[in-house]
Coordinates of C-alpha atoms and ligand atoms in Angstrom, one line a residue:
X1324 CA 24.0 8.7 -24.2
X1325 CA 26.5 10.3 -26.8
X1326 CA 23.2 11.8 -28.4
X1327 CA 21.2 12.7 -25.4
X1328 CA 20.1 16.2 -25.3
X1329 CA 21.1 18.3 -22.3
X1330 CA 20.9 22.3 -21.1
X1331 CA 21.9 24.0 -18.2
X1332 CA 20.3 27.2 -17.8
X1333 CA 21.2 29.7 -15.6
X1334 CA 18.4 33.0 -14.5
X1335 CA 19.1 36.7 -13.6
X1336 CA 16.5 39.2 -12.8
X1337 CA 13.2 39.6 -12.3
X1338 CA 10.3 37.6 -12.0
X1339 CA 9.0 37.6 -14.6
X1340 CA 12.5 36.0 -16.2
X1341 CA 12.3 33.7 -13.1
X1342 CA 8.8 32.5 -14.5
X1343 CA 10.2 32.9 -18.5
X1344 CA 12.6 30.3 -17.4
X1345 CA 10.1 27.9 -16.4
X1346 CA 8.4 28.5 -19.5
X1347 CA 11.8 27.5 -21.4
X1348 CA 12.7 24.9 -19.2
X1349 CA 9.3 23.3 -19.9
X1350 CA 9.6 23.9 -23.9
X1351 CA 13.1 22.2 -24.2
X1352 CA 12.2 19.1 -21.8
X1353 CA 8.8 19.0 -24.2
X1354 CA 11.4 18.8 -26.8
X1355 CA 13.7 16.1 -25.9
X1356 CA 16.4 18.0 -23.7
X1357 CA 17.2 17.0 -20.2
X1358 CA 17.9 20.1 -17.7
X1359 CA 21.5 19.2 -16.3
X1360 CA 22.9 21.2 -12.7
X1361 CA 26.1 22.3 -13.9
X1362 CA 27.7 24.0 -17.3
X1363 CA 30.2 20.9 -17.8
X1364 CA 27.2 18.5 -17.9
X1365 CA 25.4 20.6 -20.7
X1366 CA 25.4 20.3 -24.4
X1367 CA 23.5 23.5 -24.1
X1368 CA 24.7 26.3 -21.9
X1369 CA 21.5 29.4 -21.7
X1370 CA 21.6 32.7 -20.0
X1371 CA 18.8 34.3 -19.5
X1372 CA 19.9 37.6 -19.2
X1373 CA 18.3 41.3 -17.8
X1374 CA 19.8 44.5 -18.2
X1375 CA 17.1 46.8 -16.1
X1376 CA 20.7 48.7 -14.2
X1377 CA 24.1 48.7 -14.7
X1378 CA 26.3 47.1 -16.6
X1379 CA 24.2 43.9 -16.9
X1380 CA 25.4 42.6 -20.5
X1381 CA 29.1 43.3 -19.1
X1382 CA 28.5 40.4 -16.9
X1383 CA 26.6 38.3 -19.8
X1384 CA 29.8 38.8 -21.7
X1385 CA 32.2 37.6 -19.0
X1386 CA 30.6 34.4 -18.2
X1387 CA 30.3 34.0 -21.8
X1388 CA 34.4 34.8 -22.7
X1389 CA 34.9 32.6 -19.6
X1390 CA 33.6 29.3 -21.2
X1391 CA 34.7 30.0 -24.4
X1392 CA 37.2 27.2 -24.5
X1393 CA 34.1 24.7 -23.8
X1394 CA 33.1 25.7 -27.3
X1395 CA 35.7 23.0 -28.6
X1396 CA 33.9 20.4 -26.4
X1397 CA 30.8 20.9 -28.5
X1398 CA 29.0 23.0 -26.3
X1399 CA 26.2 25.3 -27.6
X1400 CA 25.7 28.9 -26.0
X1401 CA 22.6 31.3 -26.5
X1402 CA 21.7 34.1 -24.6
X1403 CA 18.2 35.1 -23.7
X1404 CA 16.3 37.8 -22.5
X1405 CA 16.6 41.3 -22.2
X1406 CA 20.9 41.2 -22.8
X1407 CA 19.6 39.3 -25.8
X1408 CA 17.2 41.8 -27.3
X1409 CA 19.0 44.8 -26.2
X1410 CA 22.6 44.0 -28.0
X1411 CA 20.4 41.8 -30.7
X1412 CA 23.3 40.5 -33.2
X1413 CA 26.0 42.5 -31.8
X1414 CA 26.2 39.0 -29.4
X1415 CA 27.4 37.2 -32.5
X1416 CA 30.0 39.7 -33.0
X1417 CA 31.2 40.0 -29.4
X1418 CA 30.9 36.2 -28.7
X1419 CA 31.1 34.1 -32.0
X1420 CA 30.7 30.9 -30.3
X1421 CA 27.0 31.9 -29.0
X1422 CA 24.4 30.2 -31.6
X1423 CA 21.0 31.6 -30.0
X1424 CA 20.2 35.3 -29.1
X1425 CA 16.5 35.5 -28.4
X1426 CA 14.1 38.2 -26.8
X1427 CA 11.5 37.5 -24.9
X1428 CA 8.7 38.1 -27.2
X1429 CA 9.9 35.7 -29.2
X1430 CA 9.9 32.8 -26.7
X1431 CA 7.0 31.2 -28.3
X1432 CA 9.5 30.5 -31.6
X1433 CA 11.8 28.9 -29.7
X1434 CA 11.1 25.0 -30.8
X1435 CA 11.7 25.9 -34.5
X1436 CA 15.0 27.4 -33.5
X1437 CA 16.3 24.8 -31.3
X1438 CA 15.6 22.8 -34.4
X1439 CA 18.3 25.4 -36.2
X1440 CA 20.5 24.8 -33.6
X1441 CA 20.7 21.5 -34.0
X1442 CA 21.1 21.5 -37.5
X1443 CA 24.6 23.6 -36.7
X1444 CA 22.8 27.0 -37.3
X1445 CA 23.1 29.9 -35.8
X1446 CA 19.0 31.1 -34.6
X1447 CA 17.9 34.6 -33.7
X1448 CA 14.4 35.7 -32.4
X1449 CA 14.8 39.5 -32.2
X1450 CA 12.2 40.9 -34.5
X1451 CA 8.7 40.0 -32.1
X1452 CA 8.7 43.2 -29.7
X1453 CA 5.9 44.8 -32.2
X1454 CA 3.6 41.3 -31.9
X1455 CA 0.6 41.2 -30.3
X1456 CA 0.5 37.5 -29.5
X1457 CA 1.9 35.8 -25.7
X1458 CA 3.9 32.7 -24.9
X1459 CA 1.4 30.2 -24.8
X1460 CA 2.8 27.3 -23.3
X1461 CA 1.0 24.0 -21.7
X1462 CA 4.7 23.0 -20.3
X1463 CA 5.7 25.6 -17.9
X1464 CA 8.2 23.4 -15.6
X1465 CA 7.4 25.4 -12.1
X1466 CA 10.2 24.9 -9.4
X1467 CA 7.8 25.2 -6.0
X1468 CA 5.0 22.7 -5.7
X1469 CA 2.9 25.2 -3.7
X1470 CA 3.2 28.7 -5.2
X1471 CA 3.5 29.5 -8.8
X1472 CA 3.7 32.5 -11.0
X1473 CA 0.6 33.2 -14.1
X1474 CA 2.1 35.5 -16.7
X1475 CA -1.4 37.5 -17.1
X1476 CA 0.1 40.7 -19.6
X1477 CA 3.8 40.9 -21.5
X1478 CA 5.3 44.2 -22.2
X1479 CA 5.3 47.4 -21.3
X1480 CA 3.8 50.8 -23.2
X1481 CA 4.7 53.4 -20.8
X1482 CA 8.0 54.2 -21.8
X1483 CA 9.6 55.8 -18.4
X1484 CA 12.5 57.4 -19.3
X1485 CA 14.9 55.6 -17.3
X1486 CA 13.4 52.2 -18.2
X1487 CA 15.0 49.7 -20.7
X1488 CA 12.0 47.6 -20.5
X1489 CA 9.7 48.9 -23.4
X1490 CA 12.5 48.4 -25.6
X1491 CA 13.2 44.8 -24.2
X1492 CA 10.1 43.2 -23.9
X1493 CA 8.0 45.1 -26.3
X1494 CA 4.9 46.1 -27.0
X1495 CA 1.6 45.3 -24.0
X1496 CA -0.1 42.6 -24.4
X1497 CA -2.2 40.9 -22.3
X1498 CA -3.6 37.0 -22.1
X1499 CA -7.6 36.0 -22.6
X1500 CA -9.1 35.9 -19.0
X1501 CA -10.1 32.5 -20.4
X1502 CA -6.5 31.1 -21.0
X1503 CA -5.4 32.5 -17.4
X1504 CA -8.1 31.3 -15.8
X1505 CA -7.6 27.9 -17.0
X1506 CA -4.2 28.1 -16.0
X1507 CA -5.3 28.9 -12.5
X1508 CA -7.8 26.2 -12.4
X1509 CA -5.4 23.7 -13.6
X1510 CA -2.7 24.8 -10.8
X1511 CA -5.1 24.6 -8.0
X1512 CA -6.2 20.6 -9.6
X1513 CA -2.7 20.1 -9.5
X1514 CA -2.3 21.2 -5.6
X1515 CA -1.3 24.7 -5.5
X1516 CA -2.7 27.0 -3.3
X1517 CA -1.2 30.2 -3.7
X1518 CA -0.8 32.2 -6.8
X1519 CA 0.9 35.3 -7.9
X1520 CA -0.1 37.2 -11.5
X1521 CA 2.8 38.9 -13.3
X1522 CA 3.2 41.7 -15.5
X1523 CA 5.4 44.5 -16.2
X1524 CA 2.2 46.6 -15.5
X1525 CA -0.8 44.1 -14.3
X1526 CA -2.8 47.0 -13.7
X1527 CA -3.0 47.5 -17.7
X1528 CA -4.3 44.1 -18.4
X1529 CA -6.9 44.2 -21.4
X1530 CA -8.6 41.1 -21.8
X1531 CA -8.7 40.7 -25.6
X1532 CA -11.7 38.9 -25.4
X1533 CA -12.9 41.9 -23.4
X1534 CA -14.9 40.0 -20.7
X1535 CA -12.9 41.2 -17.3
X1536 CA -10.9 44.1 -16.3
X1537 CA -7.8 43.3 -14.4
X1538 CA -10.5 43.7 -11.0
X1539 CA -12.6 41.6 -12.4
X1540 CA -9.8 38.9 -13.0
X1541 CA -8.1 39.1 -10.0
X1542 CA -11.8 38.4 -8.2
X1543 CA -12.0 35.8 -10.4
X1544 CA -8.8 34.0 -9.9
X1545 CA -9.6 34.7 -6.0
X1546 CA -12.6 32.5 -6.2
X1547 CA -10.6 29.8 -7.9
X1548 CA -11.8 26.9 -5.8
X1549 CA -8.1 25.8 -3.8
X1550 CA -6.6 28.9 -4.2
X1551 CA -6.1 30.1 -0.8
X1552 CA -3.7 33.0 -1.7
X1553 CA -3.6 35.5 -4.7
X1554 CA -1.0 38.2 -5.4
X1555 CA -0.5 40.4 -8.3
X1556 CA 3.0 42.7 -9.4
X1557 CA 4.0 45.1 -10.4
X1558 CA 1.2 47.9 -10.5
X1559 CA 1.8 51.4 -12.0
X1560 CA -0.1 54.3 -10.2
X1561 CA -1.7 55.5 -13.0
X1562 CA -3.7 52.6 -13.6
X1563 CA -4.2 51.6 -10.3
X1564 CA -7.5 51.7 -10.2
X1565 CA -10.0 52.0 -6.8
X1566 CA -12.1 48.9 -8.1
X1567 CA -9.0 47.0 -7.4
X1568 CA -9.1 47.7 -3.7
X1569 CA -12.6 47.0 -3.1
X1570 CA -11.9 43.5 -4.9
X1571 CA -9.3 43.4 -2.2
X1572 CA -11.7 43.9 0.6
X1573 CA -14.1 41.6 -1.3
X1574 CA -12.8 38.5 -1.7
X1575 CA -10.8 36.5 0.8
X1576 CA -8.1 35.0 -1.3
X1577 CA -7.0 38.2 -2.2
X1578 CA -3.6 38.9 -0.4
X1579 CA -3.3 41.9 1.9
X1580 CA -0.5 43.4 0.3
X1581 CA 0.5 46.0 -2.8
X1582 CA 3.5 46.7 -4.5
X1583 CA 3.0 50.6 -6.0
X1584 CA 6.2 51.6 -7.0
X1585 CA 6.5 55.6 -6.8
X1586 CA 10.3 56.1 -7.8
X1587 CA 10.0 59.6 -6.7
X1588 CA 8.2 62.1 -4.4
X1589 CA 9.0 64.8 -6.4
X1590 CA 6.4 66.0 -8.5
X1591 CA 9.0 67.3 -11.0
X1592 CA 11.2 64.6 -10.6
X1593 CA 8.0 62.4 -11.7
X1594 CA 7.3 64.4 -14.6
X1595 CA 10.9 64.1 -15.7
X1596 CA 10.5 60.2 -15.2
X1597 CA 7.4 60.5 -17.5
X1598 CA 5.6 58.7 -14.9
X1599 CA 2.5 60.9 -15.5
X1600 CA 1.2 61.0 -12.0
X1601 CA 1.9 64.0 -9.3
X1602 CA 2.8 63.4 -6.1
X1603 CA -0.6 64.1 -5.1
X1604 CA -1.7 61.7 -7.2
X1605 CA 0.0 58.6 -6.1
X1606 CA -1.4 59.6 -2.6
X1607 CA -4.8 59.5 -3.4
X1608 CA -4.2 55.8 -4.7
X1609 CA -2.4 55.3 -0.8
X1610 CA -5.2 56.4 0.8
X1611 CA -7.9 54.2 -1.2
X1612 CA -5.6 51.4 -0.3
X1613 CA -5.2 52.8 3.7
X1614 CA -9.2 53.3 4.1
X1615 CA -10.1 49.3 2.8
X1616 CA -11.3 47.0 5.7
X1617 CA -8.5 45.3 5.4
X1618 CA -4.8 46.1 6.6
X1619 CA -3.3 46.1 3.3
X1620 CA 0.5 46.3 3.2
X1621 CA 2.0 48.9 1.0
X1622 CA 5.9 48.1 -0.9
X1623 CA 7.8 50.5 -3.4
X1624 CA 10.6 51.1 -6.1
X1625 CA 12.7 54.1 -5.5
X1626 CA 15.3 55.3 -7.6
X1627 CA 17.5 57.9 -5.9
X1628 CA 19.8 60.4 -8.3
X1629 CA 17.7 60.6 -11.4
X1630 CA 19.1 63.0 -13.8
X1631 CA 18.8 66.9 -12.1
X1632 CA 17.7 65.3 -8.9
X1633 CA 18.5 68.3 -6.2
X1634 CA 19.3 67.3 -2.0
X1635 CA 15.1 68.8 -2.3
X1636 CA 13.6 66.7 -4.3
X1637 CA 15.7 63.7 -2.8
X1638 CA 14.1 65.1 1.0
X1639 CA 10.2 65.3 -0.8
X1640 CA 11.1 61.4 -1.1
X1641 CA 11.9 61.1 2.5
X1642 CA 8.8 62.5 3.2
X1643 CA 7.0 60.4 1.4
X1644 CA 8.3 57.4 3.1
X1645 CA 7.3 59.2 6.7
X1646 CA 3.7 59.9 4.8
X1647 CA 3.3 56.6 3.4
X1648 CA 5.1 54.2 6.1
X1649 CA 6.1 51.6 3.2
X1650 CA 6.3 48.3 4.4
X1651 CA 9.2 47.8 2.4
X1652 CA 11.4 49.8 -0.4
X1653 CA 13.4 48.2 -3.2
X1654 CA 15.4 51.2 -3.7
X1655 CA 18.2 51.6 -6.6
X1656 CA 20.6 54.4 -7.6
X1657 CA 19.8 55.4 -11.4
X1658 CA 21.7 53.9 -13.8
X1659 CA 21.5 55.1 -17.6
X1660 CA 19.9 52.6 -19.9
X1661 CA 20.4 52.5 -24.0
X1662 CA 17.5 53.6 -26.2
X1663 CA 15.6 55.2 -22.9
X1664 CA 14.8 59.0 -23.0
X1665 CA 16.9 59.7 -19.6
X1666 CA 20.2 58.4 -21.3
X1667 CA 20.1 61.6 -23.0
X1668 CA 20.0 63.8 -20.2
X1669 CA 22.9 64.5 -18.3
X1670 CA 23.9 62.1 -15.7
X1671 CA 24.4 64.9 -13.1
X1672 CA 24.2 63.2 -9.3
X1673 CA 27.6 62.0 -8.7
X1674 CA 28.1 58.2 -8.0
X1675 CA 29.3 59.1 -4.5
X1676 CA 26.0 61.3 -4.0
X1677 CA 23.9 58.6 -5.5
X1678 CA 25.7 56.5 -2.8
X1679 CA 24.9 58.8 -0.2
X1680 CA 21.4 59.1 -1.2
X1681 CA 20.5 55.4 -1.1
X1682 CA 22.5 54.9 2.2
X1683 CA 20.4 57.7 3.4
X1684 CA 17.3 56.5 2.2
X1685 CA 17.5 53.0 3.9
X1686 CA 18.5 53.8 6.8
X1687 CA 15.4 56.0 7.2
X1688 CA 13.2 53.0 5.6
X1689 CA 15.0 50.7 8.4
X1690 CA 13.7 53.0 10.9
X1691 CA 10.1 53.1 9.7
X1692 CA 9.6 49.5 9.1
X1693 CA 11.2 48.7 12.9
X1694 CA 8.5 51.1 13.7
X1695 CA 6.1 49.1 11.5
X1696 CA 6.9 46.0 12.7
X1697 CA 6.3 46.1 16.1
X1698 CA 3.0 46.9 15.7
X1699 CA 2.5 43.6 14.8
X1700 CA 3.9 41.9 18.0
X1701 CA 1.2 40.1 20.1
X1702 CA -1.5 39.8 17.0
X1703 CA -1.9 36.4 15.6
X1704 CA -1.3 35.7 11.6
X1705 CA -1.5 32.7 9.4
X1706 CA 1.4 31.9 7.3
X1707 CA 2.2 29.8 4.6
X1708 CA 5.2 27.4 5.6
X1709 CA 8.0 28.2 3.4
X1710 CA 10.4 25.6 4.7
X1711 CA 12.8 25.9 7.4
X1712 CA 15.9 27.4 9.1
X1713 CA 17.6 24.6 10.5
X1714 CA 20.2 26.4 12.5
X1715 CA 18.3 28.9 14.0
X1716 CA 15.7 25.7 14.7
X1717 CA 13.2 28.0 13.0
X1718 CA 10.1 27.1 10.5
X1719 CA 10.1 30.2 7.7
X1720 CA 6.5 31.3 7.0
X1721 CA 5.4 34.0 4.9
X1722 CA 1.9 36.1 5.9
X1723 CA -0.4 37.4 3.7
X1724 CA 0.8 41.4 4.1
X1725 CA 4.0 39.0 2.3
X1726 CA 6.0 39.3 5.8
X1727 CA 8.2 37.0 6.8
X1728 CA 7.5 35.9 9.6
X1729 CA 9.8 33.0 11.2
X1730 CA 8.4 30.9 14.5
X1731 CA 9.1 28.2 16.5
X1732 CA 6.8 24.6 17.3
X1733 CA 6.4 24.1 21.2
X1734 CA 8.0 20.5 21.9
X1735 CA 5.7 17.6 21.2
X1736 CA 3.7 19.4 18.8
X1737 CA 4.5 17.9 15.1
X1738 CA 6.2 20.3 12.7
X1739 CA 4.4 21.4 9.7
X1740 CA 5.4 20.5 6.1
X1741 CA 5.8 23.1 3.5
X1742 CA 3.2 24.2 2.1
X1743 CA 0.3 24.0 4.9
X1744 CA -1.1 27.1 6.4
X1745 CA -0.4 27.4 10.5
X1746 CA -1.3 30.1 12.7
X1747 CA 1.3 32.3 14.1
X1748 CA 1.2 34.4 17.6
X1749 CA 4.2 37.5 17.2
X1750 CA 6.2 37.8 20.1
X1751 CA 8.7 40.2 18.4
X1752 CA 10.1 42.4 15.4
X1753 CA 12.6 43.2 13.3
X1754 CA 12.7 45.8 10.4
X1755 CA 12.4 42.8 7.7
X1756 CA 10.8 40.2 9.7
X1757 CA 8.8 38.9 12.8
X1758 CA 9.1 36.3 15.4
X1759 CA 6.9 33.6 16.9
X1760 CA 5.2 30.6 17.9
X1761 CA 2.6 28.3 16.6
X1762 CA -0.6 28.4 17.8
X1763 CA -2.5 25.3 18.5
Ligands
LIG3167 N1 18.1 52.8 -13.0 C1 17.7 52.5 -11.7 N2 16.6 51.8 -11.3 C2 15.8 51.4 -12.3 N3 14.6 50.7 -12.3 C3 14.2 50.6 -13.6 N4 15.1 51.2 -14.4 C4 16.1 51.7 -13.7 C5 17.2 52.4 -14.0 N5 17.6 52.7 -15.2 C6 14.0 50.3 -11.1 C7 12.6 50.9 -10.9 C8 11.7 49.8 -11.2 C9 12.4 48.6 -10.7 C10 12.0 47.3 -11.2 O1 13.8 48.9 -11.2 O2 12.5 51.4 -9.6 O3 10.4 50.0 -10.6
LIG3168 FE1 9.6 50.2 -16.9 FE2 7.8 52.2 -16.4 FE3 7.1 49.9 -17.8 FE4 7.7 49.7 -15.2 S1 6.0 50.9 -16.1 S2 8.4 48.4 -16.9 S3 9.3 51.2 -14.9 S4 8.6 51.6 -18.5

C-alpha cells in the first residue's frame, strides 16, 4: 500500500476546467494513481485553479499555505489551470512545497511530468499557450453517466479587454470534426444521450481538416444515432453565424436554447470591451434566433461597471434586457485582470456602485424571467431526469430551453431513474424554475 499512488483533486471554475479535470483524472488513473475523496488520503494534492475575477490566486494561495505542514507527510502539491499559467513560476516562489505548476495547454504533457514528480522533481508546463495542437485523450474519466462535455476548440483569440483568458489558455485551436465526432459516437455506444460541445468561443471552431463549419458539426453531432440532446457554449456574437440557427430548426437533437453573452448594451461600452459588435449588431443575431420555428431560449454574461461605465450606458443595458427578455443572465461586477488591456484603464465605478449596479440589474432580470416563466404554465415539456429532491418529494428534470423544471409522480405511477426522458405538464413558475407533474 506504502507505494500505491493516490491524488485528490479539487475543481474551480468553468466548464471547461470542470471537463479539464476529467481529462486529468482519466490521465493519472491511466497512469497508475487512484483518485482519493479527501486531502489526507492523497499522496497528491491538485488544484485546478481559474482566475477569470477577483482575487482568484489569493484563494489558490490560502488553501495552499493551509496544508503546508502536510508537506512533511510526503505530500505532493501542483497547481493547475489558469492560477497556474497566470503566476507561472512565481508559484514556486510563493509556495516552495508545490512541485507542479501547469497550464492548460499543456495538459497533454502531463504523463512525462508526473514521471518528474516522481522522481522528486519539480515539473512546469507553462510554455504551450503558442501551440497549435489539443489534449487528446482516450481516458477522459466523466462523472455523469448520461451527459458529458466534448471539448470541440481550446483557446481564445479575441482578446476582450477585460478577459484573462487569451493569456491563460492560449492561442484557438480547434479539434478535427473526425476526432469529435468519434468521440460523440463512442459516448452515445457507451449510453449517453445528451451532449454539450465546449469552447471558449465554439462559434470559431475551424476544423483543421476543413470538412465542417461549426454548423455543419453541430448537425452532425445532432444526427449522432443515441444522442437525444445537443448543446453547445459559449458563443461570441461576432461569429454567431445565421447557419447555426437554421441547423437549430433543422435537426431535432439540437437543444432549444443559446447562451450569447453581450456584456454590455452600450455600444461604446462594447467598443471599449473590444467586443467588436454594436448594439445593433448583437440584435440582429436575437432576432435570427427569435424568428426560428423553434422557441429557442436565449441566456447572457453581463458585466456591470466596466472601466468609464456612466448610470447611461448601465440603463442602455437594462434596456436590453426588456428588448431581449433573457431567459437568464450570469451577471458579474468587473474585476481587473493582469496582462488584459482594461487593467490599464482606470478602474472608475466604485465598488459600492458596481454593487448597486448588479443588485439593480437582477432584480430587473428576476422580474423578466417571472414574467417569462409563466408563459410556460399549462404547456407540456420533456425533461431529462436529473435525479431527485427528496425533501421537497420532487424529481429534478431539466428541458431542452435548459430550464429546470421540477415535478411530481401521481401515486402508483413508478418513478423514473435518472437519465430517462418523461413528459412534464407545468402547473406553475418561478423566476429560475417551473413546477409540475408527469404525464402518463
Ligand atoms: N470581470 C468581470 N467579469 C468577467 N468575465 C470575464 N472576465 C471578467 C472580468 N475581468 C465574465 C464575462 C464572461 C464570463 C465568463 O465572465 O461576462 O462572459
Ligand atoms: Fe474572454 Fe472574450 Fe475570449 Fe470570451 S471571447 S474567453 S470573454 S477574450
Amino acid at each position: 500500500m506504502a507505494s500505491e499512488k493516490t491524488f485528490y483533486l479539487e475543481t474551480f471554475g468553468c466548464q471547461m476546467n470542470v471537463h479539464d479535470s476529467e481529462k486529468v483524472v482519466g490521465t493519472l488513473i491511466s497512469q497508475g494513481y487512484r483518485q482519493v475523496e479527501s486531502v489526507e488520503e492523497a499522496g497528491l494534492v491538485l488544484y485546478n485553479t481559474c482566475s477569470i475575477r477577483d482575487k482568484a490566486e489569493q484563494k489558490v494561495f490560502h488553501r495552499l499555505t493551509d496544508f503546508r505542514k502536510l508537506e512533511r507527510q510526503g505530500k505532493k502539491f501542483g497547481v493547475l489551470g489558469c492560477v497556474a499559467q497566470q503566476e507561472g513560476q512565481k508559484i514556486f516562489e510563493r509556495a516552495p512545497h508545490v512541485s507542479l505548476v501547469c497550464g492548460s495547454a499543456s495538459y497533454r504533457n502531463l504523463p512525462q511530468m508526473l514521471v518528474q514528480l516522481e522522481a522528486g522533481k519539480r515539473a512546469a508546463g507553462l510554455d504551450d499557450r503558442q501551440t497549435t495542437e489539443t489534449f487528446e485523450t482516450e481516458f477522459t474519466a466523466r462523472t455523469n453517466p448520461h451527459r458529458g462535455y466534448i471539448t470541440i476548440i481550446e483557446g481564445c483569440d479575441k482578446f476582450c479587454a477585460f478577459c484573462v483568458v487569451p493569456y491563460t489558455r492560449g492561442r484557438e485551436r480547434s479539434r478535427t470534426s473526425d476526432a469529435i465526432l468519434a468521440e460523440a459516437c463512442q459516448m452515445a455506444d457507451s449510453g449517453y444521450t445528451e451532449v454539450q460541445l465546449l469552447g471558449q468561443n465554439v462559434n470559431s471552431y475551424h476544423d483543421p481538416l476543413g470538412k465542417k463549419s461549426f454548423s455543419e458539426l453541430l448537425a452532425a453531432v445532432g444526427e449522432v444515432e443515441g444522442l437525444k440532446r445537443v448543446r453547445f457554449t459559449t458563443s461570441h456574437p461576432i461569429d454567431f453565424t445565421r447557419d447555426i440557427v437554421d441547423a437549430i430548426d433543422s435537426v431535432p437533437a439540437l437543444c432549444d436554447h443559446v447562451h450569447l453573452p453581450v456584456q454590455s448594451g452600450s455600444t461604446r461600452v462594447l467598443e471599449a470591451m473590444q467586443r467588436e459588435y454594436t448594439c445593433e449588431d448583437y440584435l440582429q443575431r436575437i432576432s435570427w434566433i427569435k424568428t426560428a420555428r423553434r422557441q429557442i431560449s436565449i441566456t447572457t454574461d453581463i458585466i456591470v461597471g466596466f472601466p468609464g461605465e456612466t448610470e447611461a450606458e448601465f440603463e442602455e443595458t437594462l434596456s436590453l434586457l426588456d428588448q431581449v427578455g433573457y431567459d437568464g443572465t450570469f451577471s458579474f461586477k468587473y474585476s481587473p485582470r493582469p496582462s488584459t488591456p482594461a487593467q490599464a484603464m482606470a478602474d472608475s465605478v466604485p465598488e459600492t456602485e458596481k454593487a448597486r449596479r448588479l443588485a439593480i440589474l437582477q432584480e430587473h432580470q428576476k422580474q423578466i424571467q417571472a414574467r417569462l416563466s409563466r408563459g410556460y404554465v399549462g404547456q407540456t415539456l420533456e425533461v431529462m431526469v436529473e435525479g431527485k429532491n427528496t425533501a421537497r418529494g420532487q424529481l429534478i428534470g431539466r428541458t431542452s430551453q435548459n430550464k429546470t423544471l421540477n415535478f411530481t409522480v401521481t401515486a402508483g405511477n413508478p418513478q423514473p431513474v435518472p437519465g430517462s426522458y418523461v413528459r412534464v405538464h407545468v402547473t406553475a413558475s418561478f423566476p429560475n424554475s417551473l413546477l409540475g407533474e408527469m404525464v402518463g
